[in-house]
Coordinates of C-alpha atoms (C1' of nucleotides) in Angstrom, one line a residue:
Chain A
M1 CA 14.0 -40.2 17.5
A2 CA 15.0 -38.2 20.3
G3 CA 11.1 -36.8 21.3
N4 CA 10.2 -38.7 24.4
E5 CA 6.8 -40.2 23.6
T6 CA 6.3 -41.7 27.1
G7 CA 7.6 -39.0 29.9
R8 CA 6.1 -35.9 30.1
R9 CA 8.5 -33.3 29.8
H10 CA 10.1 -31.6 26.8
S11 CA 13.5 -30.0 26.1
R12 CA 13.6 -27.0 23.9
D13 CA 15.2 -29.4 21.3
D14 CA 12.0 -31.7 21.5
V15 CA 10.0 -28.8 20.5
A16 CA 12.0 -27.9 17.4
E17 CA 12.2 -31.4 16.5
A18 CA 8.6 -32.0 16.5
A19 CA 7.9 -28.7 14.8
L20 CA 10.5 -29.6 11.9
R21 CA 8.4 -33.0 11.6
I22 CA 5.0 -31.1 11.6
L23 CA 6.7 -28.9 8.8
D24 CA 7.8 -31.5 6.7
D25 CA 4.7 -33.8 7.0
L26 CA 2.0 -30.8 6.9
G27 CA 3.5 -27.7 5.6
L28 CA 4.1 -24.6 7.0
A29 CA 0.4 -23.3 6.6
D30 CA -0.5 -26.5 9.2
L31 CA 2.5 -25.6 11.7
T32 CA 0.3 -24.2 14.2
M33 CA 1.1 -24.0 18.0
R34 CA -1.7 -25.7 18.9
R35 CA -1.1 -28.3 16.7
L36 CA 2.3 -28.5 17.9
A37 CA 1.3 -28.6 21.3
G38 CA -1.0 -31.3 20.5
A39 CA 2.0 -33.4 19.1
L40 CA 3.9 -33.3 22.1
D41 CA 0.8 -34.0 24.5
V42 CA 1.0 -30.6 26.1
Q43 CA -1.0 -27.3 26.4
P44 CA -0.3 -24.6 23.8
S45 CA 0.9 -22.2 26.6
A46 CA 3.7 -24.8 27.7
L47 CA 5.3 -23.8 24.4
Y48 CA 6.0 -20.6 25.7
W49 CA 8.0 -21.6 28.2
H50 CA 10.5 -22.9 25.5
F51 CA 10.1 -20.2 22.9
P52 CA 9.1 -16.6 23.4
N53 CA 6.6 -16.4 20.4
K54 CA 6.1 -18.4 17.2
Q55 CA 8.7 -16.2 15.4
T56 CA 11.4 -17.4 17.3
L57 CA 10.5 -20.8 16.9
L58 CA 10.4 -20.5 13.0
A59 CA 13.8 -18.8 13.2
E60 CA 15.2 -21.7 15.3
L61 CA 13.7 -23.8 12.5
A62 CA 15.3 -21.9 9.3
D63 CA 18.7 -22.0 11.2
R64 CA 18.4 -25.5 11.5
I65 CA 17.2 -26.1 7.9
V66 CA 20.2 -24.0 6.5
A67 CA 22.8 -25.4 8.9
A68 CA 22.3 -28.8 7.2
R69 CA 24.3 -28.1 4.3
T70 CA 27.2 -30.0 3.3
A71 CA 29.2 -27.1 4.8
E72 CA 32.9 -27.9 4.4
P73 CA 34.6 -24.7 3.1
L74 CA 35.8 -26.3 -0.5
A75 CA 39.2 -26.9 -1.3
E76 CA 41.2 -23.6 -1.3
V77 CA 42.7 -24.6 -4.6
A78 CA 39.0 -24.6 -6.4
A79 CA 38.2 -21.4 -8.4
W80 CA 36.0 -18.8 -6.7
Q81 CA 33.4 -19.8 -9.3
D82 CA 33.1 -23.0 -8.5
A83 CA 32.9 -22.2 -4.8
V84 CA 30.2 -19.8 -5.4
R85 CA 28.2 -22.3 -7.5
A86 CA 28.9 -25.1 -4.9
E87 CA 27.7 -22.7 -2.0
A88 CA 24.3 -22.0 -4.0
D89 CA 23.8 -25.4 -4.6
A90 CA 24.3 -26.7 -1.4
L91 CA 22.1 -24.0 -0.1
R92 CA 19.4 -25.0 -2.6
D93 CA 19.8 -28.6 -1.5
A94 CA 19.0 -28.0 2.3
L95 CA 16.3 -25.7 1.6
L96 CA 14.7 -28.7 -0.7
A97 CA 15.5 -31.0 2.2
Y98 CA 12.4 -29.9 4.0
R99 CA 8.9 -29.1 3.2
D100 CA 8.3 -25.2 2.6
G101 CA 12.0 -25.1 3.7
A102 CA 12.6 -22.1 1.5
E103 CA 9.4 -20.3 2.7
V104 CA 10.6 -20.6 6.4
V105 CA 13.9 -19.3 5.7
S106 CA 12.6 -16.4 3.6
S107 CA 10.0 -15.4 6.3
T108 CA 12.2 -15.5 8.9
L109 CA 15.1 -13.4 6.9
A110 CA 12.7 -10.8 5.9
L111 CA 11.8 -10.3 9.6
G112 CA 15.6 -9.6 10.1
L113 CA 15.6 -12.8 12.5
G114 CA 17.7 -15.9 11.8
S115 CA 21.5 -16.4 11.7
P116 CA 23.5 -14.1 9.2
G117 CA 25.6 -17.1 8.7
T118 CA 24.1 -18.1 5.4
V119 CA 25.1 -14.5 3.7
D120 CA 28.1 -14.8 5.3
R121 CA 28.9 -17.8 3.9
L122 CA 27.8 -17.0 0.4
A123 CA 30.1 -13.2 0.7
L124 CA 32.9 -15.3 1.6
A125 CA 32.8 -17.4 -1.3
V126 CA 32.6 -14.2 -3.6
A127 CA 35.5 -12.6 -1.4
R128 CA 37.6 -15.4 -2.9
G129 CA 37.4 -14.0 -6.5
G130 CA 39.2 -10.6 -5.1
F131 CA 36.5 -8.6 -4.7
D132 CA 36.0 -6.2 -1.9
V133 CA 33.7 -6.7 1.1
E134 CA 30.8 -4.3 0.3
T135 CA 30.6 -5.7 -3.2
S136 CA 30.7 -9.5 -2.0
R137 CA 28.0 -8.8 0.7
R138 CA 25.9 -7.4 -2.0
S139 CA 26.5 -10.2 -4.4
A140 CA 25.7 -12.8 -1.8
T141 CA 22.6 -11.0 -0.7
A142 CA 21.3 -10.9 -4.4
L143 CA 22.3 -14.4 -5.1
L144 CA 20.5 -15.4 -2.0
H145 CA 17.1 -13.6 -3.0
F146 CA 17.5 -15.4 -6.3
V147 CA 18.0 -18.8 -4.5
L148 CA 15.0 -18.2 -2.0
G149 CA 12.7 -17.1 -4.7
H150 CA 13.5 -19.8 -7.0
V151 CA 13.2 -22.8 -4.6
S152 CA 10.2 -20.9 -3.1
H153 CA 8.5 -21.7 -6.6
E154 CA 10.2 -25.1 -7.0
Q155 CA 8.2 -26.3 -3.7
Q156 CA 5.1 -24.7 -4.4
R157 CA 5.0 -26.4 -7.5
I158 CA 5.7 -29.7 -6.2
Q159 CA 2.8 -29.3 -3.8
Y160 CA 0.6 -28.2 -6.3
D161 CA 1.7 -31.4 -8.4
S162 CA 1.1 -33.8 -5.7
L163 CA -2.3 -32.1 -4.8
G164 CA -4.1 -30.7 -7.9
V165 CA -2.6 -34.0 -9.5
L166 CA -1.3 -31.9 -12.5
V167 CA -3.2 -28.8 -13.4
D168 CA -2.0 -29.3 -17.0
H169 CA -0.2 -26.5 -16.3
P170 CA -1.5 -23.0 -17.5
E171 CA 1.7 -22.2 -18.9
S172 CA 2.7 -19.7 -16.3
P173 CA 6.0 -18.2 -17.0
L174 CA 7.2 -19.0 -13.6
D175 CA 6.8 -22.8 -13.8
E176 CA 9.9 -24.7 -15.0
D177 CA 10.3 -27.6 -16.4
D178 CA 13.7 -28.5 -15.3
P179 CA 14.3 -26.7 -12.1
A180 CA 18.0 -27.8 -11.7
A181 CA 18.7 -26.3 -15.0
A182 CA 17.0 -23.0 -14.6
F183 CA 18.8 -22.7 -11.2
A184 CA 22.1 -23.4 -12.6
F185 CA 21.5 -20.5 -15.2
G186 CA 20.3 -18.0 -12.7
V187 CA 23.7 -18.8 -10.5
G188 CA 25.6 -18.5 -13.7
L189 CA 24.1 -15.1 -14.5
F190 CA 25.4 -13.9 -11.3
V191 CA 28.8 -15.5 -11.5
G192 CA 28.9 -14.1 -15.0
G193 CA 28.3 -10.5 -13.8
L194 CA 30.9 -10.6 -11.3
E195 CA 33.5 -12.0 -13.9
L196 CA 32.4 -9.2 -16.2
S197 CA 32.8 -6.7 -13.5
R198 CA 36.4 -8.0 -12.5
S199 CA 37.9 -7.9 -16.1
R200 CA 36.5 -4.1 -16.4
T201 CA 38.4 -2.8 -13.4
Chain B
M1 CA -11.9 9.3 -3.4
A2 CA -14.4 6.6 -5.3
G3 CA -15.6 4.7 -2.1
N4 CA -19.3 5.9 -1.2
E5 CA -19.0 6.4 2.5
T6 CA -22.6 7.4 2.7
G7 CA -24.6 4.9 0.3
R8 CA -24.6 1.4 1.4
R9 CA -23.6 -0.7 -1.2
H10 CA -20.3 -1.4 -2.7
S11 CA -18.7 -2.4 -6.1
R12 CA -15.9 -5.1 -6.2
D13 CA -13.6 -2.1 -7.0
D14 CA -14.7 -0.3 -3.8
V15 CA -13.6 -3.2 -1.8
A16 CA -10.1 -3.1 -3.8
E17 CA -9.3 0.4 -3.3
A18 CA -10.3 0.2 0.7
A19 CA -8.2 -2.7 1.1
L20 CA -5.3 -0.8 -0.7
R21 CA -5.9 2.2 1.7
I22 CA -5.9 -0.3 4.6
L23 CA -2.7 -1.8 3.3
D24 CA -0.7 1.5 2.9
D25 CA -2.0 2.9 6.2
L26 CA -1.4 -0.2 8.6
G27 CA 0.4 -2.8 6.7
L28 CA -0.2 -6.3 5.3
A29 CA -0.4 -8.0 9.0
D30 CA -3.7 -5.6 9.8
L31 CA -5.3 -6.1 6.5
T32 CA -7.9 -8.8 7.7
M33 CA -11.3 -9.5 6.1
R34 CA -12.9 -8.3 9.2
R35 CA -11.1 -4.9 9.2
L36 CA -11.9 -4.3 5.8
A37 CA -15.4 -5.0 6.3
G38 CA -15.2 -2.6 9.3
A39 CA -13.9 0.3 6.9
L40 CA -16.7 -0.1 4.5
D41 CA -19.3 -0.6 7.3
V42 CA -20.7 -3.9 6.0
Q43 CA -20.6 -7.6 7.5
P44 CA -17.2 -9.7 7.0
S45 CA -19.4 -12.0 5.0
A46 CA -20.4 -9.4 2.4
L47 CA -16.9 -9.4 1.2
Y48 CA -17.3 -12.7 -0.2
W49 CA -19.8 -11.8 -2.7
H50 CA -16.8 -9.5 -4.2
F51 CA -14.1 -12.1 -3.8
P52 CA -14.3 -15.8 -3.3
N53 CA -11.6 -15.6 -0.8
K54 CA -8.7 -13.4 0.6
Q55 CA -5.9 -14.9 -1.6
T56 CA -8.1 -13.6 -4.7
L57 CA -8.3 -10.3 -3.1
L58 CA -4.5 -10.2 -2.5
A59 CA -3.9 -11.0 -6.1
E60 CA -5.9 -8.2 -7.2
L61 CA -4.1 -5.8 -5.0
A62 CA -0.8 -7.1 -6.4
D63 CA -2.1 -6.6 -9.9
R64 CA -3.0 -3.1 -9.2
I65 CA 0.6 -2.7 -7.3
V66 CA 2.8 -3.6 -10.4
A67 CA 0.1 -2.3 -12.8
A68 CA 1.1 1.1 -11.5
R69 CA 4.6 1.4 -13.3
T70 CA 5.2 4.0 -15.7
A71 CA 4.6 1.4 -18.4
E72 CA 5.6 2.9 -21.5
P73 CA 7.8 0.4 -23.8
L74 CA 10.6 2.5 -23.7
A75 CA 12.3 3.8 -26.8
E76 CA 12.9 1.4 -29.3
V77 CA 16.3 2.5 -30.0
A78 CA 17.6 2.5 -26.7
A79 CA 20.3 -0.5 -25.9
W80 CA 18.5 -3.5 -24.1
Q81 CA 20.5 -3.2 -21.1
D82 CA 19.2 0.0 -20.4
A83 CA 15.7 -1.5 -21.2
V84 CA 16.1 -4.1 -18.5
R85 CA 17.3 -1.5 -16.0
A86 CA 14.5 0.8 -16.7
E87 CA 11.9 -2.3 -16.4
A88 CA 13.7 -3.2 -13.1
D89 CA 13.7 0.4 -11.6
A90 CA 10.1 1.0 -12.7
L91 CA 9.3 -2.4 -10.7
R92 CA 11.0 -1.2 -7.7
D93 CA 9.4 2.0 -7.7
A94 CA 5.8 0.5 -8.2
L95 CA 6.8 -1.6 -5.0
L96 CA 7.9 0.8 -2.9
A97 CA 4.5 2.9 -3.9
Y98 CA 2.6 1.0 -1.1
R99 CA 3.4 -0.3 2.2
D100 CA 4.5 -4.0 2.2
G101 CA 3.6 -3.7 -1.7
A102 CA 6.9 -6.4 -2.4
E103 CA 5.4 -8.9 0.3
V104 CA 1.9 -8.6 -1.3
V105 CA 3.2 -9.1 -4.7
S106 CA 5.6 -11.8 -3.7
S107 CA 3.4 -14.2 -1.7
T108 CA 0.9 -13.8 -4.6
L109 CA 3.5 -14.7 -7.1
A110 CA 4.6 -17.7 -4.9
L111 CA 0.9 -18.8 -4.8
G112 CA 0.9 -19.1 -8.6
L113 CA -1.5 -16.3 -8.7
G114 CA -1.2 -12.8 -10.4
S115 CA -1.3 -11.6 -13.8
P116 CA 2.0 -12.8 -15.7
G117 CA 2.5 -9.6 -17.1
T118 CA 5.6 -8.5 -14.8
V119 CA 7.7 -11.5 -15.9
D120 CA 6.7 -11.0 -19.4
R121 CA 7.7 -7.5 -19.3
L122 CA 11.2 -8.0 -18.1
A123 CA 11.5 -10.9 -20.4
L124 CA 10.7 -8.9 -23.4
A125 CA 13.4 -6.4 -22.4
V126 CA 15.9 -9.0 -21.9
A127 CA 15.0 -10.7 -25.4
R128 CA 15.9 -7.3 -27.0
G129 CA 19.5 -8.3 -26.5
G130 CA 18.8 -11.4 -29.2
F131 CA 18.7 -14.1 -26.3
D132 CA 16.3 -16.8 -26.8
V133 CA 12.8 -17.0 -25.5
E134 CA 13.9 -19.5 -22.9
T135 CA 16.9 -17.4 -21.8
S136 CA 15.0 -14.6 -21.7
R137 CA 12.2 -16.0 -19.6
R138 CA 14.7 -17.6 -16.9
S139 CA 16.7 -14.5 -16.8
A140 CA 13.5 -12.5 -16.2
T141 CA 12.0 -14.8 -13.3
A142 CA 15.6 -14.6 -11.7
L143 CA 15.8 -10.8 -11.8
L144 CA 12.2 -10.6 -10.6
H145 CA 13.4 -12.9 -7.7
F146 CA 15.9 -10.5 -6.9
V147 CA 13.9 -7.4 -7.0
L148 CA 11.0 -8.8 -4.7
G149 CA 13.5 -10.1 -1.9
H150 CA 15.5 -6.8 -2.2
V151 CA 12.4 -4.4 -2.0
S152 CA 10.9 -6.9 0.7
H153 CA 13.8 -6.1 3.0
E154 CA 13.7 -2.4 2.1
Q155 CA 10.4 -1.7 3.3
Q156 CA 10.7 -3.8 6.3
R157 CA 13.7 -1.9 7.2
I158 CA 11.5 1.4 6.6
Q159 CA 9.1 -0.3 9.1
Y160 CA 11.6 -0.8 11.9
D161 CA 13.2 2.3 11.3
S162 CA 9.7 4.2 12.0
L163 CA 9.0 1.6 14.6
G164 CA 11.8 0.6 16.6
V165 CA 13.0 3.9 16.3
L166 CA 16.4 3.0 15.1
V167 CA 17.8 0.0 16.9
D168 CA 21.1 1.1 16.1
H169 CA 21.4 -1.6 13.6
P170 CA 23.0 -4.6 14.8
E171 CA 25.1 -4.8 11.7
S172 CA 22.9 -7.4 10.2
P173 CA 24.5 -8.2 6.7
L174 CA 21.2 -7.7 4.9
D175 CA 20.8 -4.0 6.1
E176 CA 21.8 -1.6 3.4
D177 CA 22.6 2.0 3.7
D178 CA 22.1 2.8 0.3
P179 CA 19.2 0.7 -0.7
A180 CA 19.2 2.3 -4.4
A181 CA 22.7 1.7 -4.9
A182 CA 22.7 -1.9 -3.8
F183 CA 19.7 -2.3 -6.0
A184 CA 21.6 -1.0 -9.1
F185 CA 24.6 -3.1 -8.2
G186 CA 22.3 -6.2 -8.3
V187 CA 20.7 -5.3 -11.7
G188 CA 24.0 -4.6 -13.3
L189 CA 25.1 -8.1 -12.0
F190 CA 22.3 -9.8 -14.1
V191 CA 23.0 -7.5 -17.1
G192 CA 26.7 -8.4 -16.9
G193 CA 26.0 -11.8 -17.0
L194 CA 23.7 -11.6 -19.8
E195 CA 26.4 -9.8 -21.8
L196 CA 29.1 -12.1 -20.9
S197 CA 26.7 -15.1 -22.0
R198 CA 26.4 -13.2 -25.2
S199 CA 29.9 -12.7 -25.8
R200 CA 30.6 -16.1 -25.3
T201 CA 28.4 -17.4 -28.0
Chain C
dA1 C1' 12.4 -26.7 35.3
dC2 C1' 8.3 -27.2 33.0
dC3 C1' 3.5 -27.5 32.7
dT4 C1' -1.9 -26.7 33.0
dG5 C1' -6.3 -24.3 32.8
dA6 C1' -8.8 -21.1 31.5
dA7 C1' -9.2 -16.9 29.3
dC8 C1' -8.4 -12.9 25.7
dA9 C1' -8.4 -11.0 21.7
dC10 C1' -8.8 -12.2 17.5
dC11 C1' -9.0 -15.1 12.7
dG12 C1' -11.1 -16.9 7.4
dT13 C1' -15.2 -18.7 5.5
dT14 C1' -20.0 -20.6 5.3
dC15 C1' -24.7 -19.9 4.3
dA16 C1' -29.6 -19.3 4.6
dA17 C1' -32.1 -15.7 4.7
dG18 C1' -33.3 -10.6 3.7
dT19 C1' -33.9 -6.4 0.2
Chain D
dA1 C1' -27.2 -7.4 -7.0
dC2 C1' -25.4 -6.8 -2.6
dC3 C1' -26.1 -7.4 2.3
dT4 C1' -27.2 -9.3 7.1
dG5 C1' -27.2 -12.5 11.1
dA6 C1' -25.3 -16.2 13.0
dA7 C1' -22.7 -19.7 13.6
dC8 C1' -18.2 -23.1 12.7
dA9 C1' -13.8 -24.1 13.4
dC10 C1' -10.0 -22.3 14.3
dC11 C1' -5.6 -18.9 15.5
dG12 C1' -1.0 -16.8 18.8
dT13 C1' -0.5 -15.4 23.5
dT14 C1' -0.8 -14.4 28.6
dC15 C1' -0.9 -15.7 33.5
dA16 C1' -2.0 -17.1 37.7
dA17 C1' -1.3 -21.5 39.6
dG18 C1' 0.7 -26.3 40.1
dT19 C1' 4.4 -29.8 40.8

DNA sequence: ACCTGAACACCGTTCAAGT
DNA sequence: ACCTGAACACCGTTCAAGT
């Protein structure tokens, strides 16, 4: 691990790493500047030398979380439908890799922060189907909204299951027995909608 | 207005109304229990007689926000596609009616609180197309995620425009010039995907 | 370049007690 | 039935000053 536990001075990267560790161990609610400072054996005010505020720190975490995707642009030969599905799956995997990952990315995105790379990649995959830029962009943001919402619920359910030790689920219509299948279905709807809009041109 | 400004005692409804007013005037970030208590001329602890905690209060607000939809089940004769689009539009309108409405509903939903009526209504509209219960439910949640994500961004942009007085938009790919059109496009993708899945049976 | 110490202006929630 | 008063255990952020 990169964080120095003996020496006293830290880099911006150390702070981000420690924050990611707290996020994964305790969740977003417990990721406070004071706790983070404590983990680094530092006063809370020290963090503000590395990041101007908490939002910026969270944006950095969001970027690191989504950047961990498998990433390869996928063989050019593959059908655009497969490319879209692959991008969506990779994004879901990246979000699931960290506790509350979807919420971190979602809130960062909602604040207009974070790198636009995520939408761009999705849009690129869609554009391979021959759709114009505007259509590709709109499809990508719509799909992104679905992915974030879906994985948010998925992660919240995980947390409840491990905490409430199974609430004998009250049959909430948003709870899923097979998250992966429900996810694939949702992505399929998008791809299908795009296919149909194309055959209608 | 229902809230009594002269008498000292309040009902649960008074508290919810005052909270909605603060939400609409100042936004979710400024809707604190202490500020709410101040608006009601009451100690913060008094609120906990009406609501067990803040989350429950927010869930109540979320229910009120979405319950304000035009609601009529739509003529039975209408095509299911129109029913889905109408439900989506009505939901968007309801969310837009209150400042940060989408965020309130979204966070409440993410916590598993709030009435399941919203998903049920969407699912019902989808089911009119002859889809089975599982498909209808999954489609409804996917569509709901899109609606919430979309309107969240829309409302955040409104706030930025009124605050930052136009940031000469940095061309973020998530910003929309025509939100209503982008919304209709996203909903159309869903409906199209459903149509295609039907024609493939 | 990186951090301390101390403060400012807040939070949500609990609980005994009052009317 | 509805509220007060006082406390508990926290927050994010700023800023002069230190090394």
